[in-house]
PDB file of C-alpha atoms in Angstrom:
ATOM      1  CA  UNK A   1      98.616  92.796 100.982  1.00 52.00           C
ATOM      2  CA  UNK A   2     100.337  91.459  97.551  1.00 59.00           C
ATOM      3  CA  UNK A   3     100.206  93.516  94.520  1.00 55.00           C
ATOM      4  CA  UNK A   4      98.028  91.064  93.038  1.00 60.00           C
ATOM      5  CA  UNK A   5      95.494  91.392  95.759  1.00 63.00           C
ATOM      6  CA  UNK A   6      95.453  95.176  95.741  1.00 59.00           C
ATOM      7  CA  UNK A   7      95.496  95.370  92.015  1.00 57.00           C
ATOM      8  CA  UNK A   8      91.975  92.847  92.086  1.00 60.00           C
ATOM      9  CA  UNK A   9      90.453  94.813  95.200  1.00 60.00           C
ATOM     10  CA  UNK A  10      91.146  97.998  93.618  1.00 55.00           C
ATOM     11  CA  UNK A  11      90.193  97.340  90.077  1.00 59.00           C
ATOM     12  CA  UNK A  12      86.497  96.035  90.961  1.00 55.00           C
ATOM     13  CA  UNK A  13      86.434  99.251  93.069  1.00 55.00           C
ATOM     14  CA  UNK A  14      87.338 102.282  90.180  1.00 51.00           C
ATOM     15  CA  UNK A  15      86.107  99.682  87.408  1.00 53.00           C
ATOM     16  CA  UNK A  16      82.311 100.872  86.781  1.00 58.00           C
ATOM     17  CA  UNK A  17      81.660 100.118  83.203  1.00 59.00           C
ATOM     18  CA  UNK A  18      82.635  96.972  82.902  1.00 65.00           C
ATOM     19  CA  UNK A  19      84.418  96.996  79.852  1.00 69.00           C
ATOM     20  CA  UNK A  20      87.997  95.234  79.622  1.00 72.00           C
ATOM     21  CA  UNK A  21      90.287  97.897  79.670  1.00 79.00           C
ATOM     22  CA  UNK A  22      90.860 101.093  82.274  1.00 82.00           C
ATOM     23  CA  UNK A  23      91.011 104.703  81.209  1.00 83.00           C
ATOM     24  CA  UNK A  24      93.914 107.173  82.304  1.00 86.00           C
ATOM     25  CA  UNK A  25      91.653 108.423  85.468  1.00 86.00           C
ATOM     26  CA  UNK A  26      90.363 105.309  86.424  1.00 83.00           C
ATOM     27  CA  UNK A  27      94.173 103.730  85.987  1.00 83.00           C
ATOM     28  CA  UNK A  28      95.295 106.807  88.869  1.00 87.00           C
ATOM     29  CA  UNK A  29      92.434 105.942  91.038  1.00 85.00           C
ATOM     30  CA  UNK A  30      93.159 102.516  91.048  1.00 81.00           C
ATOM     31  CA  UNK A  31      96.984 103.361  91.773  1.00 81.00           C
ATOM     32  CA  UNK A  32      96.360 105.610  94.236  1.00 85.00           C
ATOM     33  CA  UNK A  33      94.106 102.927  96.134  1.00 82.00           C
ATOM     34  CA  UNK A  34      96.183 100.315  96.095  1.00 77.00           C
ATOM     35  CA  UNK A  35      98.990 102.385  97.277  1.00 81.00           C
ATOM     36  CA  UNK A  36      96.571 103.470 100.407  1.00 83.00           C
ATOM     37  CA  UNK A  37      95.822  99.547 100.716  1.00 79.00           C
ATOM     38  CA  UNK A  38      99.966  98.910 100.632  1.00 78.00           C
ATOM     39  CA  UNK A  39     100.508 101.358 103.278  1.00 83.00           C
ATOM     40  CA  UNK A  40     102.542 102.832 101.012  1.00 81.00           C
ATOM     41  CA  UNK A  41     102.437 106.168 102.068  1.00 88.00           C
ATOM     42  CA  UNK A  42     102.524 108.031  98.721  1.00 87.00           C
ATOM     43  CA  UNK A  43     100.278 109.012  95.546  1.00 90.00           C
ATOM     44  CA  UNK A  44     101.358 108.743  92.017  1.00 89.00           C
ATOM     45  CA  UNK A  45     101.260 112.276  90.139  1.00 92.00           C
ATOM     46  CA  UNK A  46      99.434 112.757  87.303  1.00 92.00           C
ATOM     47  CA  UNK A  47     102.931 112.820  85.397  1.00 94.00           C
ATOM     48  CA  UNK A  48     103.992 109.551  86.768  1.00 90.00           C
ATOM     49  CA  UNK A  49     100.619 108.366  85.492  1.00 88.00           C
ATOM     50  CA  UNK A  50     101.251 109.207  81.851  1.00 89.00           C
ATOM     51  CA  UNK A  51     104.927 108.351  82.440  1.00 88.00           C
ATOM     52  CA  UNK A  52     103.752 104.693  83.473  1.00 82.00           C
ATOM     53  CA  UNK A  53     100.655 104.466  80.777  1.00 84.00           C
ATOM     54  CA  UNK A  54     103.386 105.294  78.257  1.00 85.00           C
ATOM     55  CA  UNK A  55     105.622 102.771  79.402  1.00 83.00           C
ATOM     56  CA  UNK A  56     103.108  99.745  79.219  1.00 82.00           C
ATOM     57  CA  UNK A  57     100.252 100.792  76.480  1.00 84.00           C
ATOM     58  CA  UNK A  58     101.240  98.645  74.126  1.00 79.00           C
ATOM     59  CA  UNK A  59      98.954  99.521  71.499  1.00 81.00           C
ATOM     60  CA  UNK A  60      98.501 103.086  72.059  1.00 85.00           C
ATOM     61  CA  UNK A  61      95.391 103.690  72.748  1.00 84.00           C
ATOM     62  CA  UNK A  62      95.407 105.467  75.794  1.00 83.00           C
ATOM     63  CA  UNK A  63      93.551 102.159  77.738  1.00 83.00           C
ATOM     64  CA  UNK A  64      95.285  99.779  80.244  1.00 82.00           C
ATOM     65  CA  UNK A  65      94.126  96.125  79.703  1.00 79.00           C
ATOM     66  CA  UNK A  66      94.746  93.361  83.055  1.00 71.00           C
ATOM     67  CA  UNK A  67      98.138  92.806  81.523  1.00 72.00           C
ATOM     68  CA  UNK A  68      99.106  96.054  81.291  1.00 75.00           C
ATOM     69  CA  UNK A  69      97.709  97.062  84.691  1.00 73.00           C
ATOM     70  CA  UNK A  70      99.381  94.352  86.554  1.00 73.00           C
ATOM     71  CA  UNK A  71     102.861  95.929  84.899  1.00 75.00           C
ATOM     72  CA  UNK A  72     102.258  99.267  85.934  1.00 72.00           C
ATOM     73  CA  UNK A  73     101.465  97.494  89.345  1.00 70.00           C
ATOM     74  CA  UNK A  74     104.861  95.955  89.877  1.00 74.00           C
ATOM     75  CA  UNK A  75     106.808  99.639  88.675  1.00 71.00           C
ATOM     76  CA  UNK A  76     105.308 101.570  91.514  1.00 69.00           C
ATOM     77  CA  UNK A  77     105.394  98.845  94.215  1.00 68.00           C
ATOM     78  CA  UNK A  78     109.217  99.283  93.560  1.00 70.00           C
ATOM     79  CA  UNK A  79     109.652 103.155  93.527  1.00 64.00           C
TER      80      UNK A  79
END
């Protein structure tokens, strides 16, 4: 599975309100999920959830739009 795929999968999984951003929990569900879907065999913590919203929020607001998401995507896939 590509990060792309699992990033799409997940997101229409964790994404219930339909709006065009993610919020901090449902950005670790949809981590978490795709990591299962990788075969990664890990979880993100809830620190390296904040550290990666920090590192690709651009404007702050505590929200990851599909650009930002896809970012955060590409940082764990290479932890």
């Amino acid at each position: 599975t590509t990060i792309k795929t699992s990033s799409r999968q997940s997101v229409l999984k964790v994404h219930s309100d339909k709006s065009q951003t993610l919020d901090k929990s449902e950005v670790a569900n949809l981590i978490n999920d795709a990591l299962q879907s990788m075969n990664a065999g890990r979880k993100c913590s809830a620190a390296e959830i904040d550290q990666l919203l920090s590192s690709v929020d651009a404007n702050g607001d505590g929200k990851i739009a599909k650009v930002e998401l896809f970012k955060i995507f590409k940082q764990v896939a290479n932890k």
